[in-house]
Coordinates of N, CA and C in Angstrom, one line a residue:
M1 N 22.7 45.3 -45.0 CA 22.1 45.0 -43.7 C 22.4 43.6 -43.5
E2 N 23.0 43.6 -42.0 CA 23.3 42.4 -41.5 C 22.3 41.9 -40.6
L3 N 22.3 40.6 -40.5 CA 21.4 39.8 -39.6 C 21.1 40.7 -38.4
L4 N 22.3 41.1 -37.5 CA 22.0 41.8 -36.4 C 21.6 43.0 -36.3
D5 N 21.5 43.7 -37.6 CA 20.9 45.1 -37.8 C 19.6 45.0 -37.6
L6 N 18.6 43.8 -37.7 CA 17.5 43.7 -37.5 C 16.8 44.2 -36.3
D7 N 15.4 44.5 -36.2 CA 15.1 44.8 -34.7 C 14.7 43.3 -34.0
E8 N 14.4 43.7 -32.8 CA 14.1 42.6 -32.0 C 12.9 41.5 -32.7
D9 N 11.8 42.2 -32.8 CA 10.9 41.4 -33.3 C 11.0 40.6 -34.6
S10 N 11.7 41.3 -35.4 CA 12.0 40.6 -36.8 C 13.0 39.4 -36.4
L11 N 13.9 39.7 -35.5 CA 14.8 38.5 -35.3 C 14.1 37.1 -34.6
M12 N 13.3 37.6 -33.5 CA 12.4 36.6 -32.9 C 11.5 35.8 -33.8
E13 N 10.9 36.5 -35.0 CA 10.1 35.8 -36.2 C 10.9 34.8 -36.9
I14 N 12.3 35.3 -37.2 CA 13.2 34.4 -38.0 C 13.6 33.3 -36.8
F15 N 13.9 33.4 -35.7 CA 14.5 32.3 -34.7 C 13.2 31.4 -34.5
S16 N 11.8 31.8 -34.7 CA 10.8 30.8 -34.5 C 10.8 29.8 -35.4
Y17 N 11.6 29.8 -36.7 CA 11.7 28.8 -37.7 C 12.7 27.7 -37.3
F18 N 13.6 27.9 -36.3 CA 14.4 27.1 -35.9 C 14.1 25.9 -35.1
S19 N 14.8 24.7 -35.2 CA 14.4 23.5 -34.3 C 14.9 23.9 -33.0
F20 N 14.7 22.8 -31.9 CA 15.2 22.7 -30.7 C 16.5 22.7 -31.0
D21 N 17.2 21.9 -31.5 CA 18.4 21.7 -31.7 C 19.2 23.0 -32.4
D22 N 18.6 23.4 -33.3 CA 19.1 24.7 -34.0 C 19.3 25.9 -32.9
L23 N 18.3 25.9 -32.0 CA 18.4 26.9 -31.0 C 19.4 26.8 -30.1
L24 N 19.7 25.7 -29.9 CA 20.9 25.1 -28.9 C 22.0 25.8 -29.4
M25 N 22.2 25.3 -30.8 CA 23.7 25.7 -31.2 C 23.7 27.2 -31.4
L26 N 22.8 27.9 -31.8 CA 22.6 29.5 -32.2 C 23.0 29.7 -30.9
S27 N 22.5 29.5 -29.7 CA 22.6 30.1 -28.4 C 24.1 30.3 -28.0
A28 N 24.9 29.6 -28.7 CA 26.4 29.8 -28.3 C 27.3 30.6 -29.3
V29 N 26.5 31.2 -30.2 CA 27.1 32.2 -31.3 C 27.5 33.6 -30.7
C30 N 26.9 34.2 -30.0 CA 26.9 35.5 -29.2 C 25.8 35.7 -28.2
G31 N 26.0 36.9 -27.4 CA 25.1 37.3 -26.3 C 23.6 37.4 -27.1
R32 N 23.6 38.3 -27.9 CA 22.3 38.5 -28.7 C 21.6 37.3 -29.2
F33 N 22.2 36.3 -29.6 CA 21.8 35.2 -30.2 C 21.2 34.3 -28.8
L34 N 21.6 34.2 -27.9 CA 21.8 33.5 -26.5 C 20.3 34.0 -26.1
Q35 N 20.2 35.3 -25.7 CA 18.8 35.9 -25.4 C 17.8 35.5 -26.1
L36 N 17.9 35.6 -27.7 CA 16.8 35.3 -28.5 C 16.4 33.8 -28.4
C37 N 17.4 33.1 -28.3 CA 17.2 31.6 -28.3 C 16.4 31.3 -26.9
Q38 N 17.1 31.8 -25.8 CA 16.5 31.4 -24.6 C 15.2 31.8 -24.5
R39 N 14.5 33.1 -25.2 CA 13.2 33.5 -25.3 C 12.4 32.4 -25.8
H40 N 12.6 31.7 -26.8 CA 11.9 30.7 -27.4 C 12.0 29.3 -26.8
L41 N 13.2 29.1 -26.2 CA 13.1 27.9 -25.5 C 12.6 27.8 -24.0
R42 N 12.6 29.1 -23.5 CA 11.9 29.0 -22.1 C 10.4 29.1 -22.4
K43 N 9.8 29.0 -23.5 CA 8.3 28.7 -23.8 C 8.1 27.2 -23.4
I44 N 9.1 26.5 -23.4 CA 9.0 24.8 -23.3 C 9.0 24.9 -21.7
R45 N 7.8 24.4 -21.2 CA 7.6 24.2 -19.7 C 7.8 23.1 -19.1
H46 N 7.4 21.8 -19.9 CA 7.2 20.6 -19.5 C 8.1 19.8 -20.3
F47 N 9.2 19.2 -20.0 CA 10.4 18.8 -20.9 C 10.7 17.6 -20.3
E48 N 10.8 16.5 -21.6 CA 11.2 15.2 -21.3 C 12.5 14.9 -22.1
L49 N 13.5 14.5 -21.2 CA 14.8 14.1 -21.8 C 14.9 12.6 -22.3
D50 N 15.5 12.7 -23.6 CA 15.7 11.4 -24.3 C 17.3 10.9 -24.1
Y51 N 17.3 10.4 -22.9 CA 18.7 10.1 -22.5 C 19.5 9.2 -23.6
R52 N 18.7 8.4 -24.3 CA 19.6 7.5 -25.4 C 20.3 8.5 -26.4
A53 N 19.5 9.8 -26.7 CA 20.0 10.6 -27.6 C 21.3 11.3 -27.1
I54 N 21.2 11.6 -25.7 CA 22.4 12.3 -25.1 C 23.4 11.3 -24.8
A55 N 23.2 10.1 -24.6 CA 24.2 9.0 -24.4 C 25.1 9.0 -25.8
G56 N 24.6 9.5 -26.8 CA 25.2 9.1 -28.0 C 26.2 10.0 -28.2
C57 N 26.1 11.4 -27.5 CA 26.9 12.6 -28.0 C 28.3 12.4 -27.3
E58 N 29.0 12.8 -28.1 CA 30.5 12.6 -27.6 C 30.6 14.0 -26.4
N59 N 30.0 15.1 -26.7 CA 30.1 16.2 -25.8 C 28.8 16.3 -24.9
Y60 N 28.3 15.2 -24.4 CA 26.8 15.2 -23.7 C 27.0 16.4 -22.6
E61 N 28.0 16.5 -21.9 CA 28.2 17.4 -20.7 C 27.8 18.8 -21.0
Q62 N 28.4 19.0 -22.4 CA 28.3 20.5 -22.7 C 26.7 20.5 -23.3
R63 N 26.1 19.7 -23.9 CA 24.9 19.7 -24.6 C 23.8 19.8 -23.5
L64 N 24.0 18.7 -22.2 CA 23.0 19.0 -21.1 C 23.1 20.3 -20.4
G65 N 24.3 20.9 -20.4 CA 24.5 22.3 -19.6 C 23.9 23.3 -20.5
N66 N 23.6 23.2 -21.8 CA 22.9 23.9 -22.7 C 21.6 23.8 -22.4
I67 N 21.1 22.6 -22.5 CA 19.7 22.3 -22.3 C 19.2 22.9 -21.1
F68 N 19.7 22.5 -19.9 CA 19.2 23.0 -18.6 C 19.5 24.5 -18.2
R69 N 20.6 25.1 -18.8 CA 20.7 26.6 -18.8 C 19.5 27.3 -19.6
S70 N 19.2 26.7 -20.5 CA 18.5 27.5 -21.3 C 16.8 27.3 -21.0
L71 N 16.6 26.0 -20.6 CA 15.1 25.9 -20.2 C 14.9 25.6 -18.6
G72 N 15.9 25.5 -17.9 CA 15.7 25.2 -16.3 C 15.0 26.4 -15.6
P73 N 15.4 27.6 -15.8 CA 14.8 28.6 -15.0 C 13.1 28.7 -15.0
S74 N 12.7 28.3 -16.2 CA 11.3 28.4 -16.5 C 10.6 27.2 -16.6
M75 N 11.6 26.1 -16.2 CA 10.7 24.6 -16.7 C 9.8 24.3 -15.1
E76 N 8.8 24.0 -15.6 CA 7.8 23.5 -14.5 C 7.7 22.1 -14.3
A77 N 7.9 21.3 -15.2 CA 7.7 19.6 -14.9 C 9.1 19.1 -15.7
F78 N 9.6 17.9 -15.4 CA 10.7 17.2 -15.9 C 10.5 15.7 -15.8
R79 N 10.8 15.0 -16.9 CA 10.5 13.7 -16.8 C 11.7 13.1 -17.6
L80 N 12.0 11.8 -16.7 CA 13.3 11.1 -17.3 C 12.9 9.6 -17.2
S81 N 12.9 8.8 -18.1 CA 12.6 7.5 -18.1 C 13.8 6.6 -18.7
A82 N 14.7 6.4 -17.7 CA 16.1 6.0 -18.4 C 16.2 4.3 -18.3
G83 N 17.3 4.0 -17.9 CA 17.4 2.6 -18.0 C 18.2 2.2 -16.9
Y84 N 18.3 0.9 -16.2 CA 18.9 0.5 -15.0 C 20.4 0.2 -15.4
I85 N 20.9 0.3 -16.7 CA 22.2 0.2 -17.0 C 22.9 1.6 -17.5
M86 N 21.9 2.4 -17.2 CA 22.7 4.0 -17.5 C 23.8 4.4 -17.1
D87 N 24.7 4.7 -17.8 CA 26.1 5.3 -17.6 C 25.8 6.4 -16.0
E88 N 26.8 5.9 -15.2 CA 26.5 6.6 -13.7 C 26.9 8.2 -14.0
K89 N 27.9 8.5 -14.9 CA 28.5 10.0 -15.1 C 27.4 10.6 -15.6
L90 N 26.6 10.0 -16.7 CA 25.6 10.7 -17.4 C 24.5 10.9 -16.4
K91 N 24.3 10.1 -15.5 CA 23.1 10.2 -14.5 C 23.4 11.2 -13.6
Q92 N 24.7 11.4 -13.2 CA 25.0 12.4 -12.1 C 25.0 13.7 -12.8
T93 N 25.3 13.6 -14.0 CA 25.4 15.1 -14.6 C 23.8 15.6 -14.9
I94 N 23.0 14.9 -15.3 CA 21.6 15.1 -15.5 C 21.1 15.7 -13.8
V95 N 21.6 14.9 -13.0 CA 20.9 15.1 -11.6 C 21.5 16.5 -11.3
D96 N 22.8 16.7 -11.1 CA 23.5 18.0 -11.0 C 22.9 19.2 -11.6
N97 N 22.8 18.9 -13.0 CA 22.0 20.3 -13.7 C 20.4 20.3 -13.2
L98 N 19.8 19.5 -13.0 CA 18.6 19.5 -12.6 C 18.4 20.2 -11.1
S99 N 19.2 19.9 -10.4 CA 19.4 20.7 -9.0 C 19.8 22.1 -9.1
R100 N 20.7 22.4 -10.0 CA 21.3 23.6 -10.4 C 20.4 24.7 -10.9
Y101 N 19.8 24.2 -12.0 CA 19.1 25.2 -12.8 C 17.4 25.1 -12.7
C102 N 17.1 24.0 -12.4 CA 15.4 23.9 -12.3 C 14.9 24.4 -11.1
T103 N 15.0 25.6 -10.7 CA 14.6 26.2 -9.2 C 13.3 26.4 -8.9
S104 N 12.6 26.3 -10.3 CA 10.9 26.6 -10.1 C 10.2 25.2 -10.3
L105 N 11.0 24.0 -10.4 CA 10.1 22.8 -10.9 C 8.8 22.4 -9.9
R106 N 7.9 22.1 -10.5 CA 6.8 21.7 -9.7 C 6.6 20.3 -9.8
H107 N 6.7 19.5 -11.1 CA 6.6 18.1 -11.1 C 7.8 17.3 -11.6
L108 N 8.3 16.5 -10.9 CA 9.5 15.6 -11.2 C 9.2 14.3 -11.3
T109 N 9.4 13.6 -12.6 CA 9.3 12.2 -12.8 C 10.5 11.6 -13.3
I110 N 11.3 10.6 -12.5 CA 12.3 9.8 -13.0 C 12.0 8.2 -12.7
N111 N 11.8 7.6 -13.6 CA 11.4 6.4 -13.7 C 12.6 5.3 -14.2
Y112 N 12.5 4.1 -13.8 CA 13.3 3.2 -14.3 C 14.8 3.6 -14.2
T113 N 15.2 4.0 -13.1 CA 16.6 4.6 -13.2 C 17.1 4.3 -11.5
I114 N 18.1 3.7 -11.2 CA 18.6 3.4 -9.9 C 19.0 4.8 -9.3
L115 N 18.5 5.1 -8.2 CA 18.6 6.5 -7.6 C 19.2 5.9 -6.1
T116 N 20.4 6.3 -5.8 CA 21.0 6.1 -4.4 C 21.1 7.5 -3.8
E117 N 21.7 7.4 -2.5 CA 21.8 8.8 -1.7 C 22.5 9.8 -2.4
L118 N 23.6 9.4 -3.4 CA 24.4 10.3 -4.3 C 23.5 11.0 -5.2
H119 N 22.4 10.6 -5.7 CA 21.6 11.2 -6.5 C 20.7 11.9 -5.9
L120 N 20.0 11.2 -4.8 CA 18.9 12.0 -4.0 C 19.4 13.2 -3.3
R121 N 20.5 13.3 -2.7 CA 21.0 14.2 -2.0 C 20.9 15.6 -2.7
P122 N 21.6 15.5 -3.9 CA 21.4 17.0 -4.8 C 20.0 17.3 -5.4
L123 N 19.2 16.5 -5.3 CA 17.6 16.6 -5.9 C 17.0 17.1 -4.6
A124 N 17.3 17.0 -3.6 CA 16.6 17.3 -2.4 C 16.2 18.8 -2.5
V125 N 17.1 19.7 -3.0 CA 16.9 21.1 -2.9 C 15.4 21.3 -3.6
L126 N 15.1 20.3 -4.7 CA 13.8 20.7 -5.5 C 12.6 20.5 -4.7
L127 N 12.7 20.0 -3.7 CA 11.5 19.8 -2.8 C 11.0 21.0 -2.2
R128 N 11.6 22.2 -2.3 CA 11.1 23.3 -1.8 C 9.9 23.5 -2.7
T129 N 10.0 23.2 -4.0 CA 8.9 23.9 -4.9 C 7.9 22.7 -5.5
L130 N 8.4 21.5 -5.4 CA 7.8 20.3 -6.1 C 6.5 20.4 -5.3
V131 N 5.2 19.7 -6.3 CA 3.9 19.7 -5.9 C 3.8 18.0 -6.2
S132 N 4.5 17.6 -7.2 CA 4.2 16.1 -7.4 C 5.6 15.5 -7.7
L133 N 5.9 14.2 -7.3 CA 6.9 13.5 -7.5 C 6.9 12.1 -7.7
D134 N 7.4 11.6 -8.8 CA 7.3 10.2 -9.2 C 8.7 9.6 -9.3
L135 N 9.0 8.9 -8.4 CA 10.3 8.0 -8.4 C 9.9 6.4 -8.6
G136 N 9.2 5.9 -9.4 CA 8.8 4.7 -9.7 C 9.9 3.9 -10.1
R137 N 10.1 2.5 -9.7 CA 11.1 1.6 -10.1 C 12.3 2.1 -10.2
C138 N 12.8 2.9 -8.9 CA 14.3 3.3 -9.0 C 15.0 2.8 -7.9
D139 N 14.5 1.5 -7.6 CA 15.6 0.7 -6.5 C 15.7 1.3 -5.1
L140 N 14.7 2.3 -4.8 CA 14.9 3.1 -3.7 C 15.2 2.1 -2.4
T141 N 16.0 2.6 -1.5 CA 16.0 2.0 -0.1 C 15.3 3.1 0.8
D142 N 15.1 2.5 2.0 CA 14.3 3.0 3.2 C 15.2 4.2 3.8
A143 N 16.5 4.0 3.9 CA 17.4 4.8 4.3 C 17.4 6.0 3.5
S144 N 17.7 6.0 2.4 CA 18.0 6.9 1.3 C 16.8 7.8 1.0
L145 N 15.5 7.3 0.8 CA 14.4 7.8 0.7 C 13.9 8.6 1.9
G146 N 14.2 8.0 3.1 CA 13.8 8.9 4.3 C 14.7 10.1 4.6
E147 N 15.9 9.8 4.3 CA 16.8 11.0 4.4 C 16.4 12.1 3.5
F148 N 16.0 11.7 2.2 CA 15.7 12.7 1.1 C 14.4 13.2 1.7
L149 N 13.2 12.7 1.9 CA 11.8 13.4 2.3 C 11.9 14.3 3.3
Q150 N 12.9 14.0 4.3 CA 13.1 14.9 5.6 C 14.2 15.9 5.4
S151 N 14.7 16.1 4.5 CA 15.8 17.1 4.0 C 15.4 18.5 4.1
Q152 N 13.8 18.8 3.9 CA 13.3 20.1 4.1 C 12.4 20.2 5.1
S153 N 12.3 21.2 5.8 CA 11.4 21.5 7.0 C 10.0 21.3 6.6
T154 N 9.5 21.7 5.5 CA 8.0 21.4 5.1 C 8.1 21.2 3.6
L155 N 7.4 20.0 3.4 CA 7.2 19.6 1.9 C 6.0 20.7 1.4
Q156 N 5.6 20.8 -0.1 CA 5.0 21.4 -0.8 C 3.9 20.4 -1.5
L157 N 4.6 18.9 -1.5 CA 4.2 17.9 -2.1 C 2.6 17.6 -1.8
R158 N 1.9 17.3 -3.0 CA 0.7 17.0 -2.9 C 0.4 15.6 -3.4
T159 N 1.5 15.1 -4.1 CA 1.3 13.6 -4.9 C 2.8 13.1 -4.7
L160 N 2.7 11.9 -4.1 CA 4.1 11.1 -4.0 C 4.0 9.9 -4.7
A161 N 4.6 9.4 -5.6 CA 4.3 8.1 -6.3 C 5.7 7.4 -6.4
I162 N 5.8 6.3 -5.7 CA 7.2 5.5 -5.6 C 6.6 4.1 -5.8
P163 N 6.0 3.6 -6.9 CA 5.6 2.5 -7.1 C 6.7 1.6 -7.6
G164 N 6.7 0.4 -7.5 CA 7.8 -0.8 -7.9 C 9.1 -0.6 -7.3
N165 N 9.0 -0.3 -6.0 CA 10.3 -0.2 -5.4 C 10.3 -1.3 -4.2
P166 N 10.8 -2.6 -4.8 CA 10.6 -3.8 -3.9 C 11.4 -4.0 -2.6
H167 N 12.3 -2.9 -2.3 CA 13.2 -3.0 -1.2 C 12.5 -2.2 -0.2
L168 N 11.6 -1.4 -0.5 CA 11.1 -0.5 0.6 C 10.0 -1.2 1.8
S169 N 10.8 -1.2 2.9 CA 9.8 -1.8 4.0 C 8.8 -1.0 4.5
G170 N 8.9 0.2 4.5 CA 8.1 1.4 5.2 C 8.9 2.0 6.3
A171 N 10.1 1.5 6.7 CA 10.8 2.0 7.8 C 11.0 3.7 7.2
F172 N 11.0 4.2 6.1 CA 11.3 5.7 5.8 C 10.1 6.4 6.5
F173 N 8.9 5.8 6.8 CA 7.9 6.6 7.2 C 8.3 6.9 8.8
A174 N 9.3 6.6 9.5 CA 9.5 7.0 10.6 C 10.2 8.3 10.8
N175 N 9.4 9.1 11.7 CA 10.0 10.5 11.9 C 9.5 11.4 10.8
W176 N 8.7 10.9 9.8 CA 8.3 11.5 8.4 C 7.3 12.7 8.9
T177 N 7.2 13.7 9.4 CA 6.2 14.7 9.8 C 6.2 15.8 8.9
N178 N 6.8 16.3 7.9 CA 6.9 17.3 7.1 C 6.0 17.6 5.9
C179 N 4.8 16.6 6.0 CA 4.0 16.5 5.0 C 2.6 16.9 5.1
P180 N 2.4 18.2 5.5 CA 0.9 18.5 5.9 C 0.1 18.8 4.7
V181 N 0.6 18.7 3.2 CA -0.5 18.9 2.0 C -0.5 17.8 1.5
L182 N 0.0 16.7 2.0 CA 0.1 15.3 0.9 C -1.3 15.0 0.9
E183 N -1.8 14.6 -0.4 CA -3.1 14.1 -0.8 C -3.1 12.8 -1.2
Q184 N -1.9 12.4 -2.2 CA -2.1 11.0 -2.8 C -0.6 10.4 -2.4
L185 N -0.9 9.1 -2.5 CA 0.4 8.2 -1.9 C 0.4 7.0 -2.8
D186 N 1.3 6.9 -3.7 CA 1.2 5.5 -4.7 C 2.5 4.7 -4.1
L187 N 2.1 3.5 -3.5 CA 3.1 2.7 -3.0 C 2.9 1.3 -3.7
S188 N 2.3 1.4 -4.6 CA 1.9 0.0 -5.4 C 3.2 -0.7 -5.9
Y189 N 3.0 -2.1 -5.7 CA 4.0 -2.9 -6.0 C 5.4 -2.7 -5.5
C190 N 5.4 -2.3 -4.2 CA 6.3 -2.2 -3.2 C 6.2 -3.4 -2.2
Y191 N 6.4 -4.6 -2.5 CA 5.8 -6.0 -2.1 C 6.3 -6.2 -0.8
S192 N 7.5 -5.5 -0.4 CA 8.2 -5.7 1.1 C 7.4 -4.8 2.1
L193 N 6.4 -3.7 1.5 CA 6.0 -2.7 2.5 C 5.1 -3.0 3.5
N194 N 5.4 -2.8 4.8 CA 4.7 -3.1 5.7 C 3.7 -1.7 6.2
V195 N 2.6 -2.0 5.8 CA 1.6 -0.8 6.1 C 1.5 -0.4 7.7
D196 N 1.9 -1.3 8.4 CA 1.6 -0.9 9.8 C 2.7 0.2 10.3
M197 N 3.7 0.4 9.6 CA 4.7 1.3 9.8 C 4.4 2.6 9.3
M198 N 3.1 2.8 8.9 CA 2.7 4.2 8.5 C 1.6 4.8 9.4
E199 N 1.6 4.3 10.4 CA 0.6 4.5 11.9 C 0.9 5.7 12.0
E200 N 2.1 6.1 12.7 CA 2.6 7.4 13.1 C 2.4 8.7 12.0
F201 N 2.7 8.1 10.9 CA 3.1 9.0 9.7 C 1.5 9.5 9.4
L202 N 0.6 8.6 9.4 CA -0.7 9.2 9.1 C -1.4 10.2 9.9
E203 N -0.8 10.2 11.3 CA -1.2 11.1 12.4 C -0.7 12.6 11.6
H204 N 0.1 12.7 10.9 CA 0.6 13.9 10.6 C 0.3 14.3 9.1
A205 N -0.1 13.3 8.5 CA -0.7 13.7 7.1 C -2.1 13.7 7.0
K206 N -2.7 14.9 7.6 CA -3.9 14.9 7.9 C -4.7 15.1 6.4
R207 N -4.2 15.5 5.4 CA -5.2 15.7 4.1 C -4.9 14.4 3.1
L208 N -3.9 13.5 3.7 CA -4.0 12.2 2.8 C -5.3 11.8 2.5
A209 N -5.7 11.5 1.3 CA -7.1 11.1 1.1 C -7.0 9.8 0.1
A210 N -5.8 9.4 -0.5 CA -5.8 8.3 -1.4 C -4.6 7.6 -1.4
V211 N -4.4 6.2 -1.2 CA -3.3 5.5 -1.0 C -3.5 4.4 -2.2
D212 N -2.4 4.1 -2.7 CA -2.4 2.9 -3.6 C -1.3 1.9 -2.9
A213 N -1.7 0.5 -2.4 CA -0.9 -0.1 -1.8 C -1.0 -1.5 -2.5
T214 N -1.4 -1.8 -3.9 CA -1.5 -2.7 -4.5 C -0.2 -3.5 -4.4
G215 N -0.2 -4.7 -4.1 CA 0.9 -5.7 -4.1 C 1.3 -5.8 -2.8
S216 N 1.1 -5.0 -1.7 CA 2.0 -5.1 -0.3 C 1.4 -6.5 0.2
L217 N 2.1 -7.2 0.7 CA 2.0 -8.4 1.4 C 1.3 -8.3 2.6
W218 N 1.3 -7.0 3.1 CA 0.9 -6.9 4.4 C -0.5 -6.2 4.5
L219 N -0.9 -5.8 3.3 CA -2.3 -5.0 3.0 C -3.4 -5.6 3.8
Q220 N -3.7 -6.9 3.2 CA -5.1 -7.4 3.5 C -5.1 -7.5 5.1
R221 N -4.2 -7.8 5.8 CA -4.3 -8.0 7.3 C -4.3 -6.8 8.0
N222 N -3.9 -5.5 7.3 CA -3.7 -4.5 8.1 C -4.4 -3.3 7.5
K223 N -5.5 -3.6 6.5 CA -6.2 -2.5 5.8 C -6.8 -1.5 6.8
D224 N -7.3 -1.9 7.9 CA -7.9 -0.9 8.7 C -7.1 0.1 9.2
I225 N -5.7 0.2 8.9 CA -5.0 1.2 9.7 C -5.5 2.6 8.8
F226 N -6.1 2.5 7.7 CA -6.4 3.6 7.0 C -7.9 4.1 7.2
H227 N -8.5 3.6 8.1 CA -9.8 4.2 8.7 C -9.9 4.3 10.1
K228 N -8.6 4.4 10.6 CA -9.0 4.9 12.0 C -9.1 6.2 12.5
E229 N -9.7 6.6 13.5 CA -10.1 7.9 13.8 C -11.1 8.5 13.1
G230 N -11.8 7.6 12.5 CA -13.0 8.3 11.6 C -12.5 8.8 10.2
R231 N -11.3 8.4 9.7 CA -10.6 8.7 8.4 C -11.1 7.7 7.5
S232 N -11.5 8.0 6.1 CA -11.8 7.2 5.2 C -10.9 7.6 4.0
I233 N -9.7 6.8 3.8 CA -8.9 6.8 2.7 C -9.2 5.9 1.7
T234 N -9.1 6.7 0.5 CA -9.5 5.8 -0.7 C -8.3 4.9 -1.0
M235 N -8.6 3.7 -1.8 CA -7.6 2.8 -2.0 C -7.5 2.9 -3.6
G236 N -6.6 3.9 -3.8 CA -6.3 4.1 -5.4 C -5.9 5.4 -5.6
T237 N -5.2 5.7 -6.4 CA -4.7 7.3 -6.6 C -4.9 7.6 -8.1
E238 N -5.1 8.9 -8.5 CA -5.0 9.3 -9.8 C -3.7 10.6 -9.9
L239 N -2.9 10.0 -10.5 CA -1.7 11.0 -10.8 C -2.0 11.7 -11.9
P240 N -1.2 12.8 -11.6 CA -1.4 14.1 -12.5 C -0.7 13.6 -14.1
E241 N -1.5 13.9 -15.1 CA -1.0 13.5 -16.4 C -0.5 15.0 -17.2
L242 N 0.6 15.1 -17.6 CA 1.1 16.2 -18.5 C 1.4 15.8 -19.7
T243 N 1.5 16.9 -20.5 CA 2.2 16.7 -21.7 C 3.4 17.0 -22.0
Y244 N 4.5 16.4 -22.5 CA 6.0 16.7 -22.4 C 6.4 17.0 -23.9
F245 N 7.3 18.0 -24.0 CA 8.1 18.3 -25.0 C 9.3 17.3 -24.8
K246 N 9.6 16.6 -25.9 CA 10.6 15.5 -25.8 C 11.6 15.8 -26.9
S247 N 12.9 15.8 -26.4 CA 14.1 16.0 -27.2 C 15.3 15.5 -26.5
G248 N 16.2 14.9 -27.1 CA 17.8 15.0 -26.5 C 18.4 16.0 -26.7

């Protein structure tokens, strides 16, 4: 008897002993192996990419393609904490794979990675399903962030975290009206942020209940903006904490 003569349940049991990397390699053997590997890999719903391990691979484009093809359709949460000196080609490959395969993503975290409009535009398609988004310390600008947030007619976002982006003045709030269910907004350590620019935005974000503007140079003189028209917005946020499977 050959391996492929075994029934489906027996093969699934055998494949359950293989590691993440083993399953990725076996998925390239044949169509049946691909199906078996994907059934195991798609049990991983929360995934953190170790970009350092990927950067050390000669064929990282193929490896990333295998990872996202296998995990992407069922992935609910993705996290990447990279570095400001991250290779641009590698970064763009990750972004393109995210936007292509992760069509049901609900939580996205990208930290310590410079993101320009070239990266945000492909990622905009993910806003159709995201309920929480964390782009902390990504060197964001008002122009690129504003275009990104307004790219979809209505957002499902309940939590938006953009801490540690010192170039944001708050101009991205202009004309931002597609956020009806937003509940938490983390703007901490955005030192240039002028909270006065949020006034029109607050009229549309009816469910916003918590804001963290720690470090804003304008906060102390304009804190009353969060208590107009009988609203009481808490100063401080509680971001969702998820457990991730980590692998390169």
